[in-house]
mmCIF file of C-alpha atoms and ligand atoms in Angstrom:
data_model
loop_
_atom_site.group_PDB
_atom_site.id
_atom_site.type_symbol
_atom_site.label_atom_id
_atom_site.label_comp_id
_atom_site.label_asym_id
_atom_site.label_seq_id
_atom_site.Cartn_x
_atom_site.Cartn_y
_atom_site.Cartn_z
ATOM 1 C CA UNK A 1 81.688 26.575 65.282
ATOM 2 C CA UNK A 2 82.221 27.859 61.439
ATOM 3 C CA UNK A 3 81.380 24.363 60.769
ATOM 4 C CA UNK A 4 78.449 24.352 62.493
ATOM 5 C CA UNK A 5 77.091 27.412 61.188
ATOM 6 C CA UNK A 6 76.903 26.498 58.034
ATOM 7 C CA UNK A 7 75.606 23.201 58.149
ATOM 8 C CA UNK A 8 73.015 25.299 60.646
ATOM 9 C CA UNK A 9 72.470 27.446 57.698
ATOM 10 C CA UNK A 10 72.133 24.752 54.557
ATOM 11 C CA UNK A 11 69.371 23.234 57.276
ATOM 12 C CA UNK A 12 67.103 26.320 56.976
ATOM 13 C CA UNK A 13 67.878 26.716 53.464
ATOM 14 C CA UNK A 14 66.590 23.157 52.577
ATOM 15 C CA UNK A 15 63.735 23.876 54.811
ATOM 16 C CA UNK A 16 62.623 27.123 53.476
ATOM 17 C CA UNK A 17 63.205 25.328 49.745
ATOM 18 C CA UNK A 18 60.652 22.693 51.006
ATOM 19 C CA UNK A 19 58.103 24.604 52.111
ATOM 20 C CA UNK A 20 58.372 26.914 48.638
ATOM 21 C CA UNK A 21 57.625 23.500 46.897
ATOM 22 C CA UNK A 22 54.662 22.591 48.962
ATOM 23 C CA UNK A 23 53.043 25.959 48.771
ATOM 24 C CA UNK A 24 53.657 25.692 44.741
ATOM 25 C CA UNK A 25 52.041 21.741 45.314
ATOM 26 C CA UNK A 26 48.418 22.954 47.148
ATOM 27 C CA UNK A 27 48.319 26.000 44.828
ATOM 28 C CA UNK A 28 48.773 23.739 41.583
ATOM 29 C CA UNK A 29 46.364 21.286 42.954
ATOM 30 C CA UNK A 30 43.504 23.914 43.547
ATOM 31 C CA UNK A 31 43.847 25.714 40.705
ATOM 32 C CA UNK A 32 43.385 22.086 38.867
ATOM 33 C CA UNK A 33 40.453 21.306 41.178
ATOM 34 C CA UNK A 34 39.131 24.731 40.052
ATOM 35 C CA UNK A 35 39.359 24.468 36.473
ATOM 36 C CA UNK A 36 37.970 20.789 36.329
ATOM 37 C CA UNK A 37 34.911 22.382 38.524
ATOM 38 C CA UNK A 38 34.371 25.150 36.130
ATOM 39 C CA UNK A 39 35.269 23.361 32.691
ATOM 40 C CA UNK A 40 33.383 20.704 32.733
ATOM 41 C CA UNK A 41 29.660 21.881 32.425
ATOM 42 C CA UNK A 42 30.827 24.109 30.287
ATOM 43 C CA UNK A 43 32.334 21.943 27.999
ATOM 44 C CA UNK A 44 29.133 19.630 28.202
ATOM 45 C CA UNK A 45 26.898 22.651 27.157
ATOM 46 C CA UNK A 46 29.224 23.165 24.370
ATOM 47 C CA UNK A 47 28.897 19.734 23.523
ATOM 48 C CA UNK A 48 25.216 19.421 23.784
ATOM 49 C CA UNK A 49 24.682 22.648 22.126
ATOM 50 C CA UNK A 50 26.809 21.405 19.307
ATOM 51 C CA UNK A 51 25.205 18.238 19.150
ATOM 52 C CA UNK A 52 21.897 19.652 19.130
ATOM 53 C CA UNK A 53 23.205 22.407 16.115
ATOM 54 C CA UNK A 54 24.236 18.740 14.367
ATOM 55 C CA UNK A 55 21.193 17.160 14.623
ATOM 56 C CA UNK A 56 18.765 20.595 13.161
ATOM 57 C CA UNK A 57 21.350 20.876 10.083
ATOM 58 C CA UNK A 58 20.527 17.371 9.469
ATOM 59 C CA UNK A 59 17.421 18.007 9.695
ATOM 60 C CA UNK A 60 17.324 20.904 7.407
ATOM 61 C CA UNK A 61 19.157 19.172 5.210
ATOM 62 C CA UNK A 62 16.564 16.478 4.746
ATOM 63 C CA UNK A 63 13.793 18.694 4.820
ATOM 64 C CA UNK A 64 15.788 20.839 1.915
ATOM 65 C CA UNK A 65 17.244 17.049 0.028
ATOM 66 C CA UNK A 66 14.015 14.995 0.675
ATOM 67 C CA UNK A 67 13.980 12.737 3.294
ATOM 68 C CA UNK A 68 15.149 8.787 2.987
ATOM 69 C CA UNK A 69 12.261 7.330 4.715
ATOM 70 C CA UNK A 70 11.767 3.768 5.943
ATOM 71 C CA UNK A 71 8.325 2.531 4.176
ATOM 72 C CA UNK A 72 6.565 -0.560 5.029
ATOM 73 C CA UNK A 73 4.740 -1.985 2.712
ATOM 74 C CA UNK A 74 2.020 -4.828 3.738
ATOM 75 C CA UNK A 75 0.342 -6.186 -0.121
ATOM 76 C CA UNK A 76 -2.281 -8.481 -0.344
ATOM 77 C CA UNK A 77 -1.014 -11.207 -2.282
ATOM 78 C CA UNK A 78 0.050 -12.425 -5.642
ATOM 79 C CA UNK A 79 -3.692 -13.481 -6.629
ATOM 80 C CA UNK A 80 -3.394 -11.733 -10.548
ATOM 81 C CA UNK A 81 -2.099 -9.715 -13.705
ATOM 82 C CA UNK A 82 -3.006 -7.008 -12.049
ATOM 83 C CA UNK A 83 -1.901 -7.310 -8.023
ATOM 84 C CA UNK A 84 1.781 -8.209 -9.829
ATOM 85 C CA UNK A 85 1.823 -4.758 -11.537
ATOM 86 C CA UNK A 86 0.733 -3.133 -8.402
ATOM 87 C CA UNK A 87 3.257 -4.600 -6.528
ATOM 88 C CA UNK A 88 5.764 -3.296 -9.113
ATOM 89 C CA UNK A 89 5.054 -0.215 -9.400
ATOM 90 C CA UNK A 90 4.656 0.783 -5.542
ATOM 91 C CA UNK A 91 8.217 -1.004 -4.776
ATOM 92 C CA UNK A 92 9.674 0.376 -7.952
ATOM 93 C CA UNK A 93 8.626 3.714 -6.706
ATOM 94 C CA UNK A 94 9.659 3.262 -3.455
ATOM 95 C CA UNK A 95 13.177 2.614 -4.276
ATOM 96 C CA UNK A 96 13.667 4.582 -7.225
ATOM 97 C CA UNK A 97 12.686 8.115 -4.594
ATOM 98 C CA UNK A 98 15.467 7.082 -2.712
ATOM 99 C CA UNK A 99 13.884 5.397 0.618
ATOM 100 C CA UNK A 100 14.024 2.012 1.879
ATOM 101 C CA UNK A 101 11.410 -0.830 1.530
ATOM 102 C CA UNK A 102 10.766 -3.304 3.467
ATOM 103 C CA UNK A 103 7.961 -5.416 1.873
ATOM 104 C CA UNK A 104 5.384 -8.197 3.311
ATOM 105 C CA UNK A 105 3.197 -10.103 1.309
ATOM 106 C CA UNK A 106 -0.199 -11.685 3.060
ATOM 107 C CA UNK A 107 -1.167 -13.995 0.759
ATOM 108 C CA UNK A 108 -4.462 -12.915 0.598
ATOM 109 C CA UNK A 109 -4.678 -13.880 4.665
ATOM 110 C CA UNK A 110 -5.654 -11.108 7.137
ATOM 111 C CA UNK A 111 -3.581 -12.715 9.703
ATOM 112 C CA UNK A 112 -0.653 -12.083 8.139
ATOM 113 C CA UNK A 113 -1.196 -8.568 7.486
ATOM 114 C CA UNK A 114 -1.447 -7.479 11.240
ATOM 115 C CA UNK A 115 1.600 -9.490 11.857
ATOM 116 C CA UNK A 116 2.899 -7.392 9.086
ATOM 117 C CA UNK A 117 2.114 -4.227 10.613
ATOM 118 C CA UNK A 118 2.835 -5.253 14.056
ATOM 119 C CA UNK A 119 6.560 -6.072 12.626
ATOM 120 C CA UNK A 120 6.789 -2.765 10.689
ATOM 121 C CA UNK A 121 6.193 -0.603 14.155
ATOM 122 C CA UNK A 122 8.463 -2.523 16.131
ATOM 123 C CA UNK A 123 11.046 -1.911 13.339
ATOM 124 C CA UNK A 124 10.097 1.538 13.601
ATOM 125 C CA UNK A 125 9.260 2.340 10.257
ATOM 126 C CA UNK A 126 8.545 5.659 9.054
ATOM 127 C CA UNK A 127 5.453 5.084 7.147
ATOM 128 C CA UNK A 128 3.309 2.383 6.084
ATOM 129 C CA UNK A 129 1.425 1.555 2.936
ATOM 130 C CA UNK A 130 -1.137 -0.787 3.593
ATOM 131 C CA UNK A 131 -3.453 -2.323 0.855
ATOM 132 C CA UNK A 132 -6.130 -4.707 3.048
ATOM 133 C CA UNK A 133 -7.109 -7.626 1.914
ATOM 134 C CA UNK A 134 -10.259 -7.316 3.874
ATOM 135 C CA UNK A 135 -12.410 -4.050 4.752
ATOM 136 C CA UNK A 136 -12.822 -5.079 8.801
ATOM 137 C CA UNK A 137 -11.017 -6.169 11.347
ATOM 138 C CA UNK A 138 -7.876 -3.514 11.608
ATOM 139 C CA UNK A 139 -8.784 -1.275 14.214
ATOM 140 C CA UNK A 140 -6.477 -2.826 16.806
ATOM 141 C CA UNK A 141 -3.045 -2.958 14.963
ATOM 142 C CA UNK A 142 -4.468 0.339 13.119
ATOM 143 C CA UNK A 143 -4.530 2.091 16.520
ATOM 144 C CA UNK A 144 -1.300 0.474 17.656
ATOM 145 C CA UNK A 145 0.600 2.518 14.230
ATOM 146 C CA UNK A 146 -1.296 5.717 15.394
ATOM 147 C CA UNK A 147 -0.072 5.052 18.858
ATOM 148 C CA UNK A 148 3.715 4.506 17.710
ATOM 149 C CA UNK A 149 2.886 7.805 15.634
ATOM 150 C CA UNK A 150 3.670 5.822 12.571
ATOM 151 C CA UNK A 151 1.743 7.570 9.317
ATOM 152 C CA UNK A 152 -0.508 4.204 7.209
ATOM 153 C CA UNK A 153 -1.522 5.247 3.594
ATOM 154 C CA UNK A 154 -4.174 2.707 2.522
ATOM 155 C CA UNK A 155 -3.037 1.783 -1.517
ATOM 156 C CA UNK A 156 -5.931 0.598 -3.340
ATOM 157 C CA UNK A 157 -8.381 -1.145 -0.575
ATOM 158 C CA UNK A 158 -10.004 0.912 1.783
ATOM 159 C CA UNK A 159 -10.992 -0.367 5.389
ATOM 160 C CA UNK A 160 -14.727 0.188 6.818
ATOM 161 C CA UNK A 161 -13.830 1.736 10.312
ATOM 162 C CA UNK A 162 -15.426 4.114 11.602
ATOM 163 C CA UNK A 163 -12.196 6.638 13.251
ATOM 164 C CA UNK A 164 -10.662 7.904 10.257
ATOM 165 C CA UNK A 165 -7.828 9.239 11.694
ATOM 166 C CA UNK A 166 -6.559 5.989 11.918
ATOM 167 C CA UNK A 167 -4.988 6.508 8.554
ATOM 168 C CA UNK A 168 -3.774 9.290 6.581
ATOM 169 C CA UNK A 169 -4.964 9.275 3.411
ATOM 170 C CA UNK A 170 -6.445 6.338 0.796
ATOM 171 C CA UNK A 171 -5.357 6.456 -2.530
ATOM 172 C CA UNK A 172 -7.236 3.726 -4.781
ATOM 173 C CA UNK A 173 -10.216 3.310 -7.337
ATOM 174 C CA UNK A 174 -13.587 3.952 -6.637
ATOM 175 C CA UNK A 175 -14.738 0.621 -7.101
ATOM 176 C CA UNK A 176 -18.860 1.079 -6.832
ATOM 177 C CA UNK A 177 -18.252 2.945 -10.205
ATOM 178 C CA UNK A 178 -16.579 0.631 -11.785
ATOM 179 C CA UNK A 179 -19.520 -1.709 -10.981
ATOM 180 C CA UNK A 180 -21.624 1.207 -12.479
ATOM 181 C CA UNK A 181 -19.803 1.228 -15.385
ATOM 182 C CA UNK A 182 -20.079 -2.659 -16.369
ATOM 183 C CA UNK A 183 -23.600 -2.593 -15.299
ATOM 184 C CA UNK A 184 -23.838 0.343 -17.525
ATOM 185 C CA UNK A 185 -21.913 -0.855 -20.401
ATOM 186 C CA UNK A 186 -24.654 -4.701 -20.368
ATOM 187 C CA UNK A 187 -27.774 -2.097 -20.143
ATOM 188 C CA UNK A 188 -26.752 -1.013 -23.262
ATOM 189 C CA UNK A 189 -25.768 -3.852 -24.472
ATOM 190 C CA UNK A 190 -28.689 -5.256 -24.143
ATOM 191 C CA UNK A 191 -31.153 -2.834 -25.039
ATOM 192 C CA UNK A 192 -32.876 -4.375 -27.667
ATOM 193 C CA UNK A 193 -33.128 -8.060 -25.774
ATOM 194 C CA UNK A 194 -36.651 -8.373 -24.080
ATOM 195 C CA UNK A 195 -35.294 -10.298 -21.393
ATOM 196 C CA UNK A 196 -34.681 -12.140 -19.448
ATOM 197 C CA UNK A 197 -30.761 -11.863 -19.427
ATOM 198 C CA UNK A 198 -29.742 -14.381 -17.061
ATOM 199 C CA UNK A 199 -26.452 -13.463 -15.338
ATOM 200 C CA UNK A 200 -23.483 -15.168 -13.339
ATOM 201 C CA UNK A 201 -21.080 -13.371 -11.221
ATOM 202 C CA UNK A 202 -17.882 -14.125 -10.357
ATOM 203 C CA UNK A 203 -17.365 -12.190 -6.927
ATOM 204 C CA UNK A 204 -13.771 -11.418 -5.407
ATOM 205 C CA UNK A 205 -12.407 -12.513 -2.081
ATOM 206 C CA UNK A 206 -15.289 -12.121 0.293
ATOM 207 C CA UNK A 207 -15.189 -9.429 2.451
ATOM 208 C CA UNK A 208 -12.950 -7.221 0.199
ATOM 209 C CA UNK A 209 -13.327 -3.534 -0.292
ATOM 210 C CA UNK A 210 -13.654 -4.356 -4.261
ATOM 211 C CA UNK A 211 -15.922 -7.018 -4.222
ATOM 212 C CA UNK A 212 -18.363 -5.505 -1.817
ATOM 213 C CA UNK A 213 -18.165 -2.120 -3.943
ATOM 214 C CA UNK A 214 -18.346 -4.139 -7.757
ATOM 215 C CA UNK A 215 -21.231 -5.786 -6.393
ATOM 216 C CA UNK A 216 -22.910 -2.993 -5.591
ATOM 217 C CA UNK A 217 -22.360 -0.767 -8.417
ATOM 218 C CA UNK A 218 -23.653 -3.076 -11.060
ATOM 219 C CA UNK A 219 -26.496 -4.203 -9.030
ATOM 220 C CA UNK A 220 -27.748 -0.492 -8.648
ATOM 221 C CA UNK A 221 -27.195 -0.337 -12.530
ATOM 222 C CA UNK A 222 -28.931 -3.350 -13.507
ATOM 223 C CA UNK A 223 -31.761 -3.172 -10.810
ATOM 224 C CA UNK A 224 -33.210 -0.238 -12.659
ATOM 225 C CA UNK A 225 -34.216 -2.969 -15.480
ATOM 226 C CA UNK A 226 -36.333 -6.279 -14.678
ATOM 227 C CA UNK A 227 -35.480 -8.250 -17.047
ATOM 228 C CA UNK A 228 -32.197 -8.443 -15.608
ATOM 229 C CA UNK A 229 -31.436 -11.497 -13.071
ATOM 230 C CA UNK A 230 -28.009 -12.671 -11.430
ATOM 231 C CA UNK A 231 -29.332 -16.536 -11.358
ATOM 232 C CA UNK A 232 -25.792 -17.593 -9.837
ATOM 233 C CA UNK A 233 -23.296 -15.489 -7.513
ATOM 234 C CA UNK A 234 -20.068 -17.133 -5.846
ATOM 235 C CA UNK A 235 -16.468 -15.875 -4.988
ATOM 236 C CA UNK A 236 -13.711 -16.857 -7.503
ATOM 237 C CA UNK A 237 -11.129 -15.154 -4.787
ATOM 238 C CA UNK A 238 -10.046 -12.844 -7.598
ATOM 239 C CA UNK A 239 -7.823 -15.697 -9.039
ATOM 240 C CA UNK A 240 -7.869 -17.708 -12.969
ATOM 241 C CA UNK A 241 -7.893 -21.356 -11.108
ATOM 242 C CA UNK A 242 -10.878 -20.544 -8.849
ATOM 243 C CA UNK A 243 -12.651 -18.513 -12.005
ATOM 244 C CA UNK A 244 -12.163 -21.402 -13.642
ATOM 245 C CA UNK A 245 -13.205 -23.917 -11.306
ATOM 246 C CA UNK A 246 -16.362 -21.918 -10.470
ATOM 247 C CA UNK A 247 -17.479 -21.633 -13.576
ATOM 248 C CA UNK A 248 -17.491 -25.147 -14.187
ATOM 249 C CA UNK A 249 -20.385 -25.333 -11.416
ATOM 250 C CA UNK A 250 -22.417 -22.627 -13.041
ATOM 251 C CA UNK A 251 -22.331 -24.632 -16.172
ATOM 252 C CA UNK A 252 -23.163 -27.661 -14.882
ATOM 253 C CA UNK A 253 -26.215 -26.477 -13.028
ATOM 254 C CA UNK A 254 -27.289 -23.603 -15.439
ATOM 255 C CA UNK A 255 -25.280 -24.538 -18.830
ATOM 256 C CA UNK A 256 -27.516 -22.883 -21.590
ATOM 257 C CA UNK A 257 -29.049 -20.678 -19.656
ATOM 258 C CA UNK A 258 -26.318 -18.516 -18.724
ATOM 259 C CA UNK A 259 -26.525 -15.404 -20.796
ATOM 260 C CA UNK A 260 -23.655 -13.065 -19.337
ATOM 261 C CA UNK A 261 -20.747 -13.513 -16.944
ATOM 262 C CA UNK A 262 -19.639 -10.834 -15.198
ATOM 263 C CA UNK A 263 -16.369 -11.241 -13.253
ATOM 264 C CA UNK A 264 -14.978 -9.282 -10.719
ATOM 265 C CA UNK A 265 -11.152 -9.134 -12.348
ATOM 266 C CA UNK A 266 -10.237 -10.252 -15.450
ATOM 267 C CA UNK A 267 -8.244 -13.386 -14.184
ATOM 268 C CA UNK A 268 -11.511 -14.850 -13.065
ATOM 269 C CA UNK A 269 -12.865 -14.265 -16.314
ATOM 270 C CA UNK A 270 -10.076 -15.776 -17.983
ATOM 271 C CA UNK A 271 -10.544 -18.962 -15.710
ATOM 272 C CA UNK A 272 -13.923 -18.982 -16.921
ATOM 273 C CA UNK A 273 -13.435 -18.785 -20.559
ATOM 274 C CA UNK A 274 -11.182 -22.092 -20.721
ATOM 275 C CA UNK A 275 -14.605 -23.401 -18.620
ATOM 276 C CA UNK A 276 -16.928 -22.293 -21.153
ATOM 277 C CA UNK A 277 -15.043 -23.780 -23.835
ATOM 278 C CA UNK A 278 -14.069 -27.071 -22.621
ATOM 279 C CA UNK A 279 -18.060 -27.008 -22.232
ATOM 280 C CA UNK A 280 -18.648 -26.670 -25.500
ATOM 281 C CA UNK A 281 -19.937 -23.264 -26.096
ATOM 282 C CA UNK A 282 -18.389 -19.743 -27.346
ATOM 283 C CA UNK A 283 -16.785 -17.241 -24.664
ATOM 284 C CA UNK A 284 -18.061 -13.397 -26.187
ATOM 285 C CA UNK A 285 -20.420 -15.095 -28.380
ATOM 286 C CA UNK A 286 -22.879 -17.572 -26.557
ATOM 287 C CA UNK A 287 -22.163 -15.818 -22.977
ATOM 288 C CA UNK A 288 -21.235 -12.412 -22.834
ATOM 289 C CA UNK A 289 -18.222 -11.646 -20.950
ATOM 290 C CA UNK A 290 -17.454 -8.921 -18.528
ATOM 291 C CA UNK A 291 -14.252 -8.009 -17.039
ATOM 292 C CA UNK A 292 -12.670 -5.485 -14.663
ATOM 293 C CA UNK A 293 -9.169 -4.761 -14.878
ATOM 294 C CA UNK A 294 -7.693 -4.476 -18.356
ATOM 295 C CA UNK A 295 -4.952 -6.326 -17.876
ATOM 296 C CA UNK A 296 -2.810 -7.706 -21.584
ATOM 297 C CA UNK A 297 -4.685 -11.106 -20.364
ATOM 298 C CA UNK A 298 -8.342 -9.729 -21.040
ATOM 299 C CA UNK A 299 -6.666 -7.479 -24.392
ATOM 300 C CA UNK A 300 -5.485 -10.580 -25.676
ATOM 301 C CA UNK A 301 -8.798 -12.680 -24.991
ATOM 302 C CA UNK A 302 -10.582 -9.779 -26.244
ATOM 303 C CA UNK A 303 -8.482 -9.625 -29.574
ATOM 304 C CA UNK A 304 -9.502 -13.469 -29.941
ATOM 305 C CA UNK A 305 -13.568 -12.116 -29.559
ATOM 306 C CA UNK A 306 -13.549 -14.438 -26.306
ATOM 307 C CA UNK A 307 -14.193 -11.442 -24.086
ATOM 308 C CA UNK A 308 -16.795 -8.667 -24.426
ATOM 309 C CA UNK A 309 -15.752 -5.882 -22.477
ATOM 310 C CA UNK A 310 -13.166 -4.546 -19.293
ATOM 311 C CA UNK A 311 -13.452 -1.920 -17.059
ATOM 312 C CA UNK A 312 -9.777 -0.043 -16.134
ATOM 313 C CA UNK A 313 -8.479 -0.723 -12.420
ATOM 314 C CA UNK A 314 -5.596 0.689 -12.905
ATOM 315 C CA UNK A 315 -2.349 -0.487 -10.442
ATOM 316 C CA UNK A 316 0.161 1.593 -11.596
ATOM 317 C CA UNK A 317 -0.021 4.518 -8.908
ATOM 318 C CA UNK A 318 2.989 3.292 -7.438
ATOM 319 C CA UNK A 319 4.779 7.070 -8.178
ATOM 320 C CA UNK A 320 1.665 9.049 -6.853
ATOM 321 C CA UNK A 321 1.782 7.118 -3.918
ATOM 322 C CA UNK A 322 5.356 7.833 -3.272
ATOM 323 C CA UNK A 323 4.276 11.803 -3.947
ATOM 324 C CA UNK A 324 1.747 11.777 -1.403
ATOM 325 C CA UNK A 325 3.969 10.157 1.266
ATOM 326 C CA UNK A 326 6.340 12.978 0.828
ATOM 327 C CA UNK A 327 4.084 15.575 0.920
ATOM 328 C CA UNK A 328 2.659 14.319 4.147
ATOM 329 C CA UNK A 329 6.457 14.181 5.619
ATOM 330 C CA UNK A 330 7.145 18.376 3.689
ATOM 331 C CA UNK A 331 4.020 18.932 5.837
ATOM 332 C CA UNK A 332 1.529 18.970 3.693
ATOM 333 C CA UNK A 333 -2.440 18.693 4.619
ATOM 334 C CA UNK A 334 -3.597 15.852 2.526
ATOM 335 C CA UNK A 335 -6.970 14.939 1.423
ATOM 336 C CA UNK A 336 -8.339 11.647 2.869
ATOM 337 C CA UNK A 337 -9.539 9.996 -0.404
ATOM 338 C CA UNK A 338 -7.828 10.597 -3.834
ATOM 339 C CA UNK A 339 -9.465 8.252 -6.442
ATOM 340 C CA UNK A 340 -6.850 7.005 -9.551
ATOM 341 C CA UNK A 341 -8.628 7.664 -13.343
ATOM 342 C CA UNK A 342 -9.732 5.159 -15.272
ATOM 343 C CA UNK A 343 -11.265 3.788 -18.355
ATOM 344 C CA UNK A 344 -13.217 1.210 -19.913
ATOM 345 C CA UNK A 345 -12.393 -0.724 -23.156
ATOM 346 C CA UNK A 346 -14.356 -3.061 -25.643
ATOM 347 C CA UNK A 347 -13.475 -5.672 -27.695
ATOM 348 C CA UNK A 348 -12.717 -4.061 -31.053
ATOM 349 C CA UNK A 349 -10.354 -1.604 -29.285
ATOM 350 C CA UNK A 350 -8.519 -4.293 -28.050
ATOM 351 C CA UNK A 351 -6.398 -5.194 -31.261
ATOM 352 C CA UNK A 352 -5.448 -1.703 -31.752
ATOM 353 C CA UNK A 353 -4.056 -1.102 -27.734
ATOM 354 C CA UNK A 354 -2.730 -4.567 -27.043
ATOM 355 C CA UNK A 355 0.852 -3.790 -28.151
ATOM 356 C CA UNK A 356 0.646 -0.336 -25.628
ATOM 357 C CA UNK A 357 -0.919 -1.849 -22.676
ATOM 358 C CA UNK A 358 1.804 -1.698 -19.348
ATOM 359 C CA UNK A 359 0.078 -4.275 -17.758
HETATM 360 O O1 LIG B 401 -8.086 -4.548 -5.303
HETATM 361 C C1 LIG B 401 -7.973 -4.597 -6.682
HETATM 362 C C2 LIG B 401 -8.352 -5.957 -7.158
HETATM 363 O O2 LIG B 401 -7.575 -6.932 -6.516
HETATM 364 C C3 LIG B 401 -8.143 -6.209 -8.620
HETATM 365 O O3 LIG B 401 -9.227 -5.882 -9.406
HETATM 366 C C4 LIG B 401 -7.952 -7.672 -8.617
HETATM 367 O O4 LIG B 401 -7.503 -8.210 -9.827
HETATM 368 C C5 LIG B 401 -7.034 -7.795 -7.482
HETATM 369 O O5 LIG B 401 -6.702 -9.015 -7.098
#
C-alpha cells in the first residue's frame, strides 16, 4: 500500500511538472508571436526613416560638395581647327569639374545626333550638351529629353524651334554679327574701289545655324553698297578639302574676275588658298581673303600675306559651359541666350599674336 502511494504520488508530481512546462510553452510562444507583431513595422519605419535620413545627407552633401553629374555630350563632328578645340575644351572641362562624360560625335550627320540623344536618355544622363549640326529637325528627340526631365544646353549652334523650353539655355556666338563684322571690315576695305567688287562665298554646311546667320550678316552689310556682288555662292561644308575643291570651280568659271573670297571658317579659306595658287594667282593680293575663326591656320596664312582678314569664333567656352550647368543644378534661373566675346584680327597683327594664339 506504502508502495503504492508513492508511486501514486511521483504520478501527480510528473503530471503537475508537465503541465508547468506547457503553460511556460504557450506563454513563451505568445509573447514571441507578440513581439514579432509589434517589432516589425516598427523596425521597418526605423529603417525607412533611416534610409530616407541617408539619402537627404547625401543630398546635402552634394548640394554643399558640388554634384558629380553624368553629362552627355552630342558634337558635330571633326570638320576643323576650330570644332577640335571646341571639343577640347568642353570635355576637358567636363572632366576636370569632376563629372562624367560620355561623348558622341555625329560626323556632321543629323541622324546620328538623335541617336545620340536618344542613347544619352535611356542611359539616364543628367544633362546634355548638344551642339546641332543643323538648326531643324530636333523637336521630337528634344521633347523626348524634356519628357525624361533631362536638362539640354545647346553649345555653340542654336536650333530654330519654336517651344523654347525645350532647352535650357544656349551658350554660343552670335553669328549674324560676325557676318556684320566681315562685311564691315570689306566696306572699308574697299572704300576707295568704284566697283564692282565681285565676290565668292564659301558657305558652311547647309542648313547650319552659322552658315544661315554668316550669310546673313554680311549680306545686310554689303547690300547697303551696289557695287558690291556675290557672283558665286556654294557650301564648302566648313572643311579645307571641300574649300579647296570648291574653289577650284569658281576659278575655272570666274578666274580673273574674282575680286574677294569670303569663307565661312578659316579651313575653307585655307582650302582655297592652295586653289588660288595652284591657279596661278596671289591669295591676299589678287583676291582678297576673308576668314572667320582665327584659328593658328589663318595666323599663319596671314603672317605669309596669303590671307586678309579673320573674324574670332571663339571655341574655348568649354569652362563657362561647365559653370552654367552647375548653376542650373545649385538652382539657379539662367538666361536663355549668353553670347561668348569675340574679336576680329588683320593681317599685320597676325605676326605679332601667332606665338599666343590657343587655337
Ligand atoms: O559652329 C561653329 C563653326 O563650325 C565654325 O566656325 C566652323 O569652323 C565649325 O566647323
Amino acid at each position: 500500500m506504502k508502495k503504492f502511494l508513492a508511486s501514486k504520488g511521483i504520478l501527480v508530481l510528473l503530471l503537475g511538472l508537465l503541465l508547468l512546462l506547457a503553460a511556460c510553452g504557450s506563454s513563451e510562444e505568445s509573447s514571441n508571436e507578440e513581439s514579432a507583431a509589434d517589432d516589425t513595422p516598427e523596425q521597418t519605419e526605423e529603417e525607412n526613416e533611416a534610409e530616407e535620413t541617408e539619402t537627404d545627407t547625401e543630398e546635402e552633401g552634394n548640394e554643399e560638395a558640388g554634384e558629380k553629374l553624368v553629362i552627355g555630350f552630342s558634337q558635330v563632328g571633326a570638320e576643323s581647327e576650330w570644332r577640335t578645340a571646341n571639343t577640347k575644351s568642353i570635355q576637358d572641362a567636363i572632366t576636370d569639374a569632376g563629372h562624367e562624360l560620355k561623348f558622341s560625335d555625329a560626323q556632321q550627320k543629323q541622324e546620328n545626333q538623335i541617336k545620340a540623344i536618344r542613347s544619352f536618355i535611356t542611359q539616364k544622363v543628367d544633362a546634355i550638351v548638344f551642339s546641332p549640326v543643323v538648326e531643324t529637325g530636333f523637336e521630337t528627340v528634344l521633347q523626348e529629353a524634356k519628357d525624361a526631365n533631362i536638362p539640354v544646353f545647346l553649345a555653340d549652334r542654336s536650333v530654330d524651334i519654336e517651344d523654347d523650353s525645350l532647352w535650357t539655355t544656349f551658350l554660343g556666338s552670335d553669328f549674324v554679327e560676325e557676318g556684320r563684322k566681315a562685311g564691315n571690315w570689306l566696306v572699308e576695305e574697299m572704300a576707295d574701289e568704284e566697283g564692282p567688287v565681285n565676290i565668292v562665298e564659301l558657305q558652311g554646311t547647309v542648313g547650319s545655324a552659322p552658315a544661315i546667320d554668316r550669310k546673313e550678316g554680311f549680306e545686310e552689310i554689303i547690300g547697303s553698297e551696289d557695287k558690291f556682288e556675290i557672283i558665286k555662292s556654294q557650301t564648302g561644308d566648313f572643311t579645307r578639302a571641300k574649300g579647296k575643291e570648291v574653289m577650284e570651280a569658281f576659278l575655272k568659271s570666274d578666274g580673273e574676275n574674282i575680286d574677294v573670297l569670303y569663307s565661312h571658317n578659316d579651313d575653307m579659306a585655307i582650302g582655297a588658298i592652295q586653289a588660288i595658287e595652284e591657279y596661278g594667282l596671289k591669295p591676299g593680293e589678287d583676291i582678297i581673303i576673308i576668314g572667320v575663326d582665327a584659328v593658328r591656320g589663318a595666323f599663319e596664312a596671314m603672317a605669309d600675306g596669303k590671307m586678309n582678314v579673320t573674324i574670332e569664333c571663339n571655341p574655348l567656352f568649354g569652362p563657362q559651359l561647365v559653370d552654367l550647368i552647375e548653376q542650373h543644378f545649385a538652382g539657379e534661373e539662367l538666361e536663355k541666350r549668353i553670347a561668348v566675346e569675340e574679336s576680329m584680327y588683320t593681317m599685320d597683327q597676325a605676326e605679332e599674336l601667332l606665338p599666343t594664339r590657343e587655337y
